[in-house]
PDB file of C-alpha atoms in Angstrom:
ATOM      1  CA  MET A   1      62.160  42.452  95.267  1.00 40.00           C
ATOM      2  CA  ASN A   2      62.312  45.577  97.297  1.00 38.00           C
ATOM      3  CA  PHE A   3      59.030  45.807  99.190  1.00 37.00           C
ATOM      4  CA  GLY A   4      60.201  45.182 102.746  1.00 36.00           C
ATOM      5  CA  ARG A   5      58.293  42.655 104.796  1.00 32.00           C
ATOM      6  CA  CYS A   6      54.757  43.495 103.750  1.00 36.00           C
ATOM      7  CA  ARG A   7      52.829  40.560 105.190  1.00 34.00           C
ATOM      8  CA  ARG A   8      49.402  39.525 104.151  1.00 34.00           C
ATOM      9  CA  ALA A   9      47.248  42.622 104.577  1.00 31.00           C
ATOM     10  CA  ARG A  10      43.757  41.323 105.251  1.00 28.00           C
ATOM     11  CA  MET A  11      40.983  43.043 103.365  1.00 29.00           C
ATOM     12  CA  ARG A  12      37.440  42.424 102.360  1.00 29.00           C
ATOM     13  CA  GLY A  13      35.101  44.390 100.236  1.00 35.00           C
ATOM     14  CA  VAL A  14      34.907  44.465  96.469  1.00 36.00           C
ATOM     15  CA  VAL A  15      31.190  45.072  96.454  1.00 34.00           C
ATOM     16  CA  GLY A  16      28.703  46.452  93.965  1.00 40.00           C
ATOM     17  CA  SER A  17      28.534  46.612  90.195  1.00 37.00           C
ATOM     18  CA  ALA A  18      31.199  46.000  87.620  1.00 35.00           C
ATOM     19  CA  VAL A  19      31.929  49.720  87.496  1.00 34.00           C
ATOM     20  CA  ALA A  20      31.977  50.544  91.199  1.00 38.00           C
ATOM     21  CA  LEU A  21      34.457  49.292  93.728  1.00 37.00           C
ATOM     22  CA  THR A  22      34.058  49.737  97.472  1.00 35.00           C
ATOM     23  CA  VAL A  23      36.887  48.633  99.708  1.00 35.00           C
ATOM     24  CA  ALA A  24      36.735  48.068 103.451  1.00 33.00           C
ATOM     25  CA  ALA A  25      40.049  47.415 105.168  1.00 32.00           C
ATOM     26  CA  VAL A  26      38.837  44.772 107.564  1.00 28.00           C
ATOM     27  CA  ALA A  27      39.776  41.185 108.266  1.00 30.00           C
ATOM     28  CA  GLY A  28      39.178  38.743 105.446  1.00 33.00           C
ATOM     29  CA  THR A  29      40.481  35.657 103.730  1.00 37.00           C
ATOM     30  CA  ALA A  30      43.682  35.947 101.761  1.00 40.00           C
ATOM     31  CA  ASN A  31      44.347  34.341  98.431  1.00 47.00           C
ATOM     32  CA  ALA A  32      46.769  31.530  97.698  1.00 62.00           C
ATOM     33  CA  ASP A  33      50.505  32.185  97.712  1.00 86.00           C
ATOM     34  CA  GLU A  34      50.902  33.019  94.062  1.00 91.00           C
ATOM     35  CA  MET A  35      54.091  32.616  92.088  1.00 93.00           C
ATOM     36  CA  TRP A  36      54.822  32.908  88.419  1.00 95.00           C
ATOM     37  CA  GLY A  37      56.230  29.672  87.076  1.00 95.00           C
ATOM     38  CA  VAL A  38      57.862  28.331  83.924  1.00 95.00           C
ATOM     39  CA  ASP A  39      59.186  24.913  83.045  1.00 90.00           C
ATOM     40  CA  ALA A  40      60.640  23.012  80.114  1.00 85.00           C
ATOM     41  CA  GLY A  41      57.665  20.664  79.978  1.00 85.00           C
ATOM     42  CA  GLY A  42      54.970  23.164  79.110  1.00 87.00           C
ATOM     43  CA  ASP A  43      57.161  25.997  77.767  1.00 93.00           C
ATOM     44  CA  GLY A  44      54.650  28.500  79.047  1.00 95.00           C
ATOM     45  CA  LEU A  45      53.851  30.913  81.840  1.00 96.00           C
ATOM     46  CA  TYR A  46      51.458  30.038  84.631  1.00 96.00           C
ATOM     47  CA  LEU A  47      50.355  31.141  88.068  1.00 94.00           C
ATOM     48  CA  TRP A  48      51.467  28.547  90.572  1.00 93.00           C
ATOM     49  CA  ASP A  49      50.005  28.204  94.048  1.00 91.00           C
ATOM     50  CA  SER A  50      52.933  27.516  96.348  1.00 90.00           C
ATOM     51  CA  ASP A  51      50.596  26.475  99.176  1.00 89.00           C
ATOM     52  CA  THR A  52      49.363  23.479  97.190  1.00 90.00           C
ATOM     53  CA  ALA A  53      52.100  23.179  94.517  1.00 90.00           C
ATOM     54  CA  ARG A  54      49.443  23.267  91.812  1.00 90.00           C
ATOM     55  CA  VAL A  55      48.827  25.492  88.808  1.00 92.00           C
ATOM     56  CA  LYS A  56      46.124  28.049  89.445  1.00 90.00           C
ATOM     57  CA  TYR A  57      45.951  29.481  85.921  1.00 92.00           C
ATOM     58  CA  PHE A  58      47.857  28.621  82.774  1.00 93.00           C
ATOM     59  CA  ILE A  59      48.502  31.976  81.105  1.00 93.00           C
ATOM     60  CA  GLY A  60      49.893  30.921  77.746  1.00 93.00           C
ATOM     61  CA  PRO A  61      52.855  29.499  75.819  1.00 95.00           C
ATOM     62  CA  LEU A  62      56.070  31.468  75.528  1.00 97.00           C
ATOM     63  CA  HIS A  63      55.613  31.309  71.749  1.00 96.00           C
ATOM     64  CA  PRO A  64      52.813  30.070  69.460  1.00 96.00           C
ATOM     65  CA  ASP A  65      55.359  27.818  67.735  1.00 96.00           C
ATOM     66  CA  PRO A  66      56.051  24.903  70.129  1.00 93.00           C
ATOM     67  CA  ALA A  67      59.573  24.618  68.737  1.00 94.00           C
ATOM     68  CA  ARG A  68      60.448  28.070  70.083  1.00 95.00           C
ATOM     69  CA  PHE A  69      61.606  28.950  73.624  1.00 94.00           C
ATOM     70  CA  THR A  70      61.708  25.279  74.587  1.00 92.00           C
ATOM     71  CA  THR A  71      63.863  25.305  77.734  1.00 91.00           C
ATOM     72  CA  PRO A  72      63.025  28.073  80.203  1.00 93.00           C
ATOM     73  CA  VAL A  73      65.216  27.344  83.213  1.00 91.00           C
ATOM     74  CA  SER A  74      65.001  30.288  85.583  1.00 93.00           C
ATOM     75  CA  MET A  75      62.990  33.393  86.369  1.00 95.00           C
ATOM     76  CA  ALA A  76      63.310  36.739  88.118  1.00 96.00           C
ATOM     77  CA  VAL A  77      60.654  39.403  88.719  1.00 94.00           C
ATOM     78  CA  SER A  78      61.671  43.058  88.956  1.00 92.00           C
ATOM     79  CA  ASP A  79      60.339  45.510  91.507  1.00 86.00           C
ATOM     80  CA  ARG A  80      58.120  46.867  88.718  1.00 84.00           C
ATOM     81  CA  ARG A  81      56.665  43.408  88.100  1.00 86.00           C
ATOM     82  CA  VAL A  82      58.515  42.749  84.847  1.00 93.00           C
ATOM     83  CA  ILE A  83      59.126  39.032  84.369  1.00 96.00           C
ATOM     84  CA  TYR A  84      62.541  37.987  83.059  1.00 96.00           C
ATOM     85  CA  VAL A  85      63.265  34.403  82.032  1.00 95.00           C
ATOM     86  CA  GLN A  86      66.513  32.689  81.115  1.00 93.00           C
ATOM     87  CA  ASN A  87      65.883  30.321  78.204  1.00 92.00           C
ATOM     88  CA  ASN A  88      68.433  27.731  77.079  1.00 90.00           C
ATOM     89  CA  SER A  89      67.218  26.476  73.674  1.00 90.00           C
ATOM     90  CA  PRO A  90      66.849  26.401  70.727  1.00 92.00           C
ATOM     91  CA  PRO A  91      70.021  28.377  69.907  1.00 89.00           C
ATOM     92  CA  GLY A  92      68.189  31.320  68.368  1.00 90.00           C
ATOM     93  CA  ASP A  93      66.083  31.776  71.507  1.00 92.00           C
ATOM     94  CA  ALA A  94      68.760  30.955  74.088  1.00 91.00           C
ATOM     95  CA  GLY A  95      69.376  33.843  76.423  1.00 91.00           C
ATOM     96  CA  LEU A  96      67.441  36.443  78.345  1.00 94.00           C
ATOM     97  CA  CYS A  97      63.838  37.339  77.527  1.00 95.00           C
ATOM     98  CA  THR A  98      60.928  39.166  79.049  1.00 97.00           C
ATOM     99  CA  VAL A  99      57.564  37.469  79.429  1.00 97.00           C
ATOM    100  CA  ASP A 100      54.203  39.218  79.221  1.00 94.00           C
ATOM    101  CA  PRO A 101      52.224  38.355  82.394  1.00 92.00           C
ATOM    102  CA  ARG A 102      48.965  38.846  80.507  1.00 89.00           C
ATOM    103  CA  THR A 103      49.642  36.453  77.594  1.00 92.00           C
ATOM    104  CA  GLY A 104      52.735  34.446  78.522  1.00 95.00           C
ATOM    105  CA  ARG A 105      54.512  35.539  75.320  1.00 96.00           C
ATOM    106  CA  ALA A 106      58.287  35.824  75.440  1.00 97.00           C
ATOM    107  CA  THR A 107      60.270  38.665  73.866  1.00 97.00           C
ATOM    108  CA  TYR A 108      63.905  37.884  73.199  1.00 96.00           C
ATOM    109  CA  ILE A 109      66.483  40.331  74.562  1.00 95.00           C
ATOM    110  CA  GLY A 110      69.785  38.741  73.613  1.00 91.00           C
ATOM    111  CA  PRO A 111      72.335  36.090  74.502  1.00 84.00           C
ATOM    112  CA  GLY A 112      75.200  38.348  75.567  1.00 64.00           C
ATOM    113  CA  LEU A 113      77.851  36.035  76.994  1.00 62.00           C
ATOM    114  CA  GLY A 114      75.171  33.600  78.094  1.00 60.00           C
ATOM    115  CA  VAL A 115      73.714  33.223  81.550  1.00 62.00           C
ATOM    116  CA  GLU A 116      74.071  29.842  83.214  1.00 67.00           C
ATOM    117  CA  GLY A 117      71.568  28.691  85.805  1.00 74.00           C
ATOM    118  CA  ALA A 118      69.591  30.908  88.157  1.00 91.00           C
ATOM    119  CA  ILE A 119      68.884  34.621  87.839  1.00 95.00           C
ATOM    120  CA  SER A 120      67.628  37.036  90.488  1.00 96.00           C
ATOM    121  CA  PHE A 121      67.231  40.741  91.036  1.00 97.00           C
ATOM    122  CA  GLY A 122      69.523  42.073  93.721  1.00 97.00           C
ATOM    123  CA  PRO A 123      70.702  45.348  95.256  1.00 97.00           C
ATOM    124  CA  GLY A 124      70.071  48.487  93.234  1.00 95.00           C
ATOM    125  CA  GLY A 125      67.464  46.717  91.115  1.00 94.00           C
ATOM    126  CA  ARG A 126      70.197  44.985  89.111  1.00 97.00           C
ATOM    127  CA  LEU A 127      69.710  41.535  87.622  1.00 96.00           C
ATOM    128  CA  TYR A 128      72.292  38.929  88.616  1.00 96.00           C
ATOM    129  CA  GLY A 129      73.170  35.573  87.150  1.00 93.00           C
ATOM    130  CA  PHE A 130      76.178  33.402  86.395  1.00 91.00           C
ATOM    131  CA  ASP A 131      78.646  33.193  83.540  1.00 89.00           C
ATOM    132  CA  ALA A 132      79.840  29.972  81.916  1.00 87.00           C
ATOM    133  CA  LEU A 133      82.360  29.498  84.761  1.00 90.00           C
ATOM    134  CA  LYS A 134      79.576  29.817  87.355  1.00 92.00           C
ATOM    135  CA  ARG A 135      80.832  33.137  88.700  1.00 94.00           C
ATOM    136  CA  LEU A 136      78.341  35.718  89.913  1.00 96.00           C
ATOM    137  CA  CYS A 137      77.669  38.411  87.332  1.00 94.00           C
ATOM    138  CA  THR A 138      75.363  41.313  86.695  1.00 95.00           C
ATOM    139  CA  VAL A 139      73.137  41.003  83.648  1.00 94.00           C
ATOM    140  CA  ASN A 140      72.404  43.824  81.221  1.00 93.00           C
ATOM    141  CA  LEU A 141      68.630  44.111  80.860  1.00 95.00           C
ATOM    142  CA  SER A 142      68.947  45.555  77.362  1.00 93.00           C
ATOM    143  CA  THR A 143      71.349  43.022  75.854  1.00 91.00           C
ATOM    144  CA  GLY A 144      71.520  40.015  78.179  1.00 89.00           C
ATOM    145  CA  ALA A 145      75.293  40.426  78.410  1.00 88.00           C
ATOM    146  CA  VAL A 146      76.951  39.612  81.725  1.00 89.00           C
ATOM    147  CA  THR A 147      79.686  41.374  83.680  1.00 93.00           C
ATOM    148  CA  ARG A 148      81.474  39.383  86.333  1.00 95.00           C
ATOM    149  CA  VAL A 149      81.393  40.716  89.870  1.00 97.00           C
ATOM    150  CA  PRO A 150      85.059  41.645  90.561  1.00 97.00           C
ATOM    151  CA  GLY A 151      86.843  38.802  92.294  1.00 96.00           C
ATOM    152  CA  ALA A 152      83.839  36.470  92.215  1.00 97.00           C
ATOM    153  CA  PRO A 153      84.974  32.851  92.531  1.00 97.00           C
ATOM    154  CA  ARG A 154      83.627  29.814  90.732  1.00 95.00           C
ATOM    155  CA  LEU A 155      80.648  28.333  92.599  1.00 93.00           C
ATOM    156  CA  PRO A 156      78.785  25.023  92.539  1.00 91.00           C
ATOM    157  CA  ILE A 157      75.805  24.757  90.210  1.00 89.00           C
ATOM    158  CA  VAL A 158      73.063  27.039  91.496  1.00 91.00           C
ATOM    159  CA  TYR A 159      69.607  25.734  90.637  1.00 90.00           C
ATOM    160  CA  GLY A 160      67.550  28.565  92.087  1.00 93.00           C
ATOM    161  CA  MET A 161      68.249  31.928  93.692  1.00 96.00           C
ATOM    162  CA  ASP A 162      66.386  34.847  95.273  1.00 97.00           C
ATOM    163  CA  TYR A 163      67.470  38.015  97.055  1.00 97.00           C
ATOM    164  CA  ASP A 164      66.643  39.175 100.569  1.00 96.00           C
ATOM    165  CA  PRO A 165      67.104  42.945 101.002  1.00 95.00           C
ATOM    166  CA  GLY A 166      66.941  42.527 104.781  1.00 95.00           C
ATOM    167  CA  THR A 167      70.205  40.601 104.898  1.00 96.00           C
ATOM    168  CA  ASN A 168      71.587  41.890 101.576  1.00 98.00           C
ATOM    169  CA  ARG A 169      72.239  38.282 100.587  1.00 98.00           C
ATOM    170  CA  PHE A 170      71.275  35.994  97.766  1.00 98.00           C
ATOM    171  CA  TYR A 171      69.792  32.731  98.963  1.00 98.00           C
ATOM    172  CA  ALA A 172      70.646  29.956  96.547  1.00 96.00           C
ATOM    173  CA  ILE A 173      70.054  26.226  96.380  1.00 94.00           C
ATOM    174  CA  THR A 174      72.607  23.704  95.191  1.00 91.00           C
ATOM    175  CA  SER A 175      73.063  19.936  95.421  1.00 83.00           C
ATOM    176  CA  PRO A 176      76.277  17.885  95.404  1.00 75.00           C
ATOM    177  CA  SER A 177      74.601  15.123  93.363  1.00 70.00           C
ATOM    178  CA  SER A 178      71.257  13.542  92.606  1.00 64.00           C
ATOM    179  CA  GLY A 179      69.839  12.003  95.771  1.00 66.00           C
ATOM    180  CA  ALA A 180      71.985  14.125  98.081  1.00 78.00           C
ATOM    181  CA  THR A 181      70.639  16.685 100.505  1.00 89.00           C
ATOM    182  CA  PRO A 182      70.657  20.141  98.853  1.00 92.00           C
ATOM    183  CA  ASP A 183      72.503  22.993 100.507  1.00 94.00           C
ATOM    184  CA  LEU A 184      71.086  26.461 101.058  1.00 96.00           C
ATOM    185  CA  LEU A 185      73.755  29.048 100.341  1.00 96.00           C
ATOM    186  CA  GLN A 186      73.991  32.706 101.234  1.00 98.00           C
ATOM    187  CA  ILE A 187      75.990  34.650  98.655  1.00 98.00           C
ATOM    188  CA  ASP A 188      77.365  38.173  99.073  1.00 98.00           C
ATOM    189  CA  PRO A 189      76.265  40.163  95.991  1.00 98.00           C
ATOM    190  CA  ALA A 190      79.285  42.482  96.294  1.00 98.00           C
ATOM    191  CA  THR A 191      81.893  39.706  96.095  1.00 98.00           C
ATOM    192  CA  GLY A 192      80.093  36.621  94.779  1.00 98.00           C
ATOM    193  CA  ILE A 193      81.485  34.682  97.742  1.00 98.00           C
ATOM    194  CA  ILE A 194      79.487  32.106  99.707  1.00 97.00           C
ATOM    195  CA  VAL A 195      79.150  33.424 103.268  1.00 97.00           C
ATOM    196  CA  SER A 196      76.944  30.683 104.705  1.00 96.00           C
ATOM    197  CA  ILE A 197      76.037  27.070 103.928  1.00 95.00           C
ATOM    198  CA  ARG A 198      73.061  25.333 105.517  1.00 95.00           C
ATOM    199  CA  ASP A 199      72.196  21.678 104.889  1.00 93.00           C
ATOM    200  CA  THR A 200      68.478  21.299 104.168  1.00 92.00           C
ATOM    201  CA  ALA A 201      68.666  17.769 105.614  1.00 89.00           C
ATOM    202  CA  VAL A 202      66.163  16.463 103.067  1.00 86.00           C
ATOM    203  CA  SER A 203      67.189  13.929 100.465  1.00 82.00           C
ATOM    204  CA  ILE A 204      65.539  14.384  97.081  1.00 81.00           C
ATOM    205  CA  VAL A 205      65.732  12.138  94.055  1.00 73.00           C
ATOM    206  CA  GLY A 206      66.914  14.271  91.175  1.00 75.00           C
ATOM    207  CA  VAL A 207      67.868  17.884  91.736  1.00 81.00           C
ATOM    208  CA  PRO A 208      66.332  21.138  92.944  1.00 88.00           C
ATOM    209  CA  LYS A 209      64.818  23.399  90.318  1.00 89.00           C
ATOM    210  CA  GLY A 210      63.632  26.801  91.517  1.00 92.00           C
ATOM    211  CA  LEU A 211      63.855  28.904  94.658  1.00 95.00           C
ATOM    212  CA  SER A 212      61.839  31.960  95.643  1.00 95.00           C
ATOM    213  CA  PHE A 213      60.689  33.776  98.759  1.00 95.00           C
ATOM    214  CA  ASN A 214      56.960  33.584  99.389  1.00 91.00           C
ATOM    215  CA  VAL A 215      54.831  36.365 100.899  1.00 86.00           C
ATOM    216  CA  ASP A 216      55.663  35.176 104.426  1.00 88.00           C
ATOM    217  CA  GLY A 217      59.408  35.484 103.885  1.00 92.00           C
ATOM    218  CA  ASP A 218      60.002  31.735 103.724  1.00 95.00           C
ATOM    219  CA  LEU A 219      61.733  30.045 100.816  1.00 96.00           C
ATOM    220  CA  VAL A 220      59.892  27.752  98.420  1.00 95.00           C
ATOM    221  CA  MET A 221      62.090  25.212  96.654  1.00 94.00           C
ATOM    222  CA  THR A 222      60.819  23.157  93.729  1.00 92.00           C
ATOM    223  CA  SER A 223      62.363  19.900  92.601  1.00 87.00           C
ATOM    224  CA  SER A 224      62.405  17.499  89.675  1.00 82.00           C
ATOM    225  CA  VAL A 225      60.364  14.869  91.544  1.00 83.00           C
ATOM    226  CA  ALA A 226      56.975  16.628  91.815  1.00 84.00           C
ATOM    227  CA  VAL A 227      57.637  17.778  95.372  1.00 88.00           C
ATOM    228  CA  ALA A 228      57.967  21.331  96.707  1.00 92.00           C
ATOM    229  CA  TYR A 229      59.582  22.296  99.998  1.00 93.00           C
ATOM    230  CA  VAL A 230      59.183  25.305 102.285  1.00 95.00           C
ATOM    231  CA  LEU A 231      62.510  26.211 103.877  1.00 96.00           C
ATOM    232  CA  ASP A 232      63.429  28.350 106.859  1.00 96.00           C
ATOM    233  CA  PRO A 233      65.908  30.899 105.424  1.00 96.00           C
ATOM    234  CA  ALA A 234      67.758  31.171 108.740  1.00 94.00           C
ATOM    235  CA  THR A 235      68.471  27.462 109.174  1.00 95.00           C
ATOM    236  CA  GLY A 236      67.857  25.894 105.770  1.00 94.00           C
ATOM    237  CA  GLN A 237      65.622  23.322 107.458  1.00 93.00           C
ATOM    238  CA  VAL A 238      62.480  22.067 105.751  1.00 93.00           C
ATOM    239  CA  MET A 239      59.318  23.326 107.436  1.00 94.00           C
ATOM    240  CA  GLU A 240      56.821  21.791 105.025  1.00 93.00           C
ATOM    241  CA  VAL A 241      56.811  19.179 102.269  1.00 92.00           C
ATOM    242  CA  ILE A 242      54.181  19.554  99.541  1.00 91.00           C
ATOM    243  CA  ARG A 243      53.866  16.425  97.430  1.00 87.00           C
ATOM    244  CA  GLY A 244      52.374  16.023  93.991  1.00 80.00           C
ATOM    245  CA  ALA A 245      53.631  19.309  92.549  1.00 73.00           C
ATOM    246  CA  ARG A 246      52.239  19.791  89.048  1.00 77.00           C
ATOM    247  CA  PRO A 247      53.930  20.881  86.977  1.00 82.00           C
ATOM    248  CA  GLU A 248      57.468  21.061  88.327  1.00 84.00           C
ATOM    249  CA  PRO A 249      58.529  24.712  87.919  1.00 91.00           C
ATOM    250  CA  GLN A 250      62.134  25.251  86.901  1.00 90.00           C
ATOM    251  CA  GLY A 251      61.762  28.969  87.382  1.00 93.00           C
ATOM    252  CA  VAL A 252      59.579  30.588  90.044  1.00 94.00           C
ATOM    253  CA  GLY A 253      59.112  34.199  91.083  1.00 94.00           C
ATOM    254  CA  LEU A 254      56.751  35.862  93.516  1.00 91.00           C
ATOM    255  CA  ALA A 255      53.667  37.219  91.778  1.00 91.00           C
ATOM    256  CA  CYS A 256      52.109  40.377  93.151  1.00 87.00           C
ATOM    257  CA  ARG A 257      49.026  40.982  91.073  1.00 90.00           C
ATOM    258  CA  GLY A 258      47.675  43.332  93.730  1.00 89.00           C
ATOM    259  CA  ASP A 259      50.247  45.886  92.540  1.00 88.00           C
ATOM    260  CA  PHE A 260      48.067  46.522  89.506  1.00 88.00           C
ATOM    261  CA  ASN A 261      49.692  49.822  88.515  1.00 88.00           C
ATOM    262  CA  LYS A 262      53.213  48.363  88.910  1.00 83.00           C
ATOM    263  CA  SER A 263      54.314  51.154  91.219  1.00 84.00           C
ATOM    264  CA  GLY A 264      56.236  48.862  93.542  1.00 78.00           C
ATOM    265  CA  ASN A 265      53.654  49.307  96.302  1.00 82.00           C
ATOM    266  CA  VAL A 266      50.204  47.910  97.024  1.00 86.00           C
ATOM    267  CA  ASN A 267      47.745  50.631  97.992  1.00 88.00           C
ATOM    268  CA  PHE A 268      44.386  52.176  97.151  1.00 88.00           C
ATOM    269  CA  LEU A 269      45.717  53.538  93.857  1.00 92.00           C
ATOM    270  CA  ASP A 270      45.854  49.969  92.608  1.00 91.00           C
ATOM    271  CA  PHE A 271      42.100  49.679  93.183  1.00 88.00           C
ATOM    272  CA  LEU A 272      41.537  52.812  91.122  1.00 92.00           C
ATOM    273  CA  SER A 273      43.797  51.524  88.347  1.00 92.00           C
ATOM    274  CA  PHE A 274      42.016  48.204  88.282  1.00 92.00           C
ATOM    275  CA  GLN A 275      38.589  49.853  88.163  1.00 91.00           C
ATOM    276  CA  ASN A 276      39.697  52.154  85.326  1.00 93.00           C
ATOM    277  CA  ALA A 277      41.031  49.215  83.321  1.00 92.00           C
ATOM    278  CA  PHE A 278      37.821  47.277  83.895  1.00 91.00           C
ATOM    279  CA  ASP A 279      35.669  50.241  82.857  1.00 92.00           C
ATOM    280  CA  ALA A 280      37.736  50.654  79.687  1.00 92.00           C
ATOM    281  CA  GLY A 281      37.318  46.991  78.756  1.00 91.00           C
ATOM    282  CA  ASP A 282      41.057  46.420  79.106  1.00 91.00           C
ATOM    283  CA  LEU A 283      41.745  42.692  79.392  1.00 89.00           C
ATOM    284  CA  ALA A 284      44.571  43.496  81.773  1.00 88.00           C
ATOM    285  CA  ALA A 285      41.721  43.423  84.313  1.00 91.00           C
ATOM    286  CA  ASP A 286      40.825  39.854  83.319  1.00 92.00           C
ATOM    287  CA  LEU A 287      42.432  38.380  86.412  1.00 90.00           C
ATOM    288  CA  ASP A 288      40.819  34.963  86.062  1.00 89.00           C
ATOM    289  CA  TYR A 289      42.076  34.645  82.476  1.00 89.00           C
ATOM    290  CA  ASP A 290      38.768  33.517  80.973  1.00 89.00           C
ATOM    291  CA  GLY A 291      38.812  36.108  78.196  1.00 88.00           C
ATOM    292  CA  VAL A 292      35.917  38.240  79.505  1.00 90.00           C
ATOM    293  CA  LEU A 293      35.491  40.853  82.225  1.00 92.00           C
ATOM    294  CA  THR A 294      33.026  39.854  84.927  1.00 92.00           C
ATOM    295  CA  VAL A 295      32.382  40.355  88.623  1.00 91.00           C
ATOM    296  CA  PHE A 296      34.658  37.377  89.219  1.00 92.00           C
ATOM    297  CA  ASP A 297      37.594  39.521  88.149  1.00 92.00           C
ATOM    298  CA  PHE A 298      36.680  41.953  90.929  1.00 89.00           C
ATOM    299  CA  LEU A 299      36.620  39.110  93.413  1.00 91.00           C
ATOM    300  CA  GLU A 300      39.969  37.890  92.157  1.00 91.00           C
ATOM    301  CA  PHE A 301      41.454  41.361  92.532  1.00 91.00           C
ATOM    302  CA  GLN A 302      40.112  41.568  96.068  1.00 89.00           C
ATOM    303  CA  ASN A 303      41.960  38.354  96.870  1.00 86.00           C
ATOM    304  CA  VAL A 304      45.284  39.317  95.316  1.00 87.00           C
ATOM    305  CA  PHE A 305      45.184  42.739  96.962  1.00 87.00           C
ATOM    306  CA  ALA A 306      44.534  41.071 100.306  1.00 82.00           C
ATOM    307  CA  GLU A 307      47.534  38.809  99.761  1.00 77.00           C
ATOM    308  CA  GLY A 308      49.889  41.751  99.604  1.00 76.00           C
ATOM    309  CA  CYS A 309      53.535  41.430  98.679  1.00 76.00           C
ATOM    310  CA  ARG A 310      56.741  40.575 100.407  1.00 70.00           C
TER     311      ARG A 310
END
C-alpha cells in the first residue's frame, strides 16, 4: 500500500448533530489497529483488531450460500481500498475475487492459471502472487491469470506476504515444517529472488497463516494456533505475542476506513465525504455495522480517521 509512513495522526472532535461535523486536529485517543480478515472457518469478512487479536466487527459472509467461497486463504488491499481475496474451493469459486467491505460479499473474477498461497500488492500497484510451481507472478485484476516474473525461481511455501515501498521488498513468512521456527523472507519483486532470510526464533505448533504491516510499520503474523505475533521487519524477531486470537485469520490486510473517499490519502475531504454519505442516508456511513446511522457512526469515524494509515 503506497501511503508512505503515515503514523497515527491524533485527532479529536466529531462534535454536534448527525448532520454537522466539527474537527479539531488536537491530541486524542486512536482507535484499534484495524485489519480486514478472512478465514476458512467463518468464510466471511471481518474487522480484526491486531492489538488484541480479536474480531471487532463481523461484516458478513462471502456468500449467502455457506457452500460457496469456502476456503479464503489470502488477502490483499489495493491503494484504493479494494479488497482482493484468493479463494481455493469449491472449484467453481476457486480463484481471485473482490470482497465488498460494506457487506462482505465476494465477486468472482476468475481462476486464470490459479494463484497458490499469498497475494500482495507491490510496485506500480500491481497484484503479485505465486503460480503452481511457487514462482512469483503478477496477477491480472480482470481475469485472475498470472504471469511469471522473468527468471523467478521456485520458492518455499509462502503463507503470508506484504509489500514495503520503503525497501521495495516483499516481506513473506514461511516455515520449514509444523513446529519449526518460521522464517521472514525479503523477496525482490523484480526477480522473485529471496534477498534476505531472518529466523523469527519462535516455535509455533502448526503453521503461519497471514502477514501484514500494521499502522506502525511492524509486521503482524497470524498462525493456526490462535496466537498472533508482532515482528520487527528489520530483524524478524518477535516483539509481542498475542494469545487467544479469535478467529485465526488466514488472510489479513490493513484496513484504512479513515480514507472514506478512497483517494489513497486521509485528509479533511474524507470528513466531508463521510458527512455527505451520512446526510444522504447511505449505509456506507454505518461504520459500526448495526444497520442504522447514529451519532456512534460519527464517533467511529473520528477514531478511524485518527488512526491514519501506513
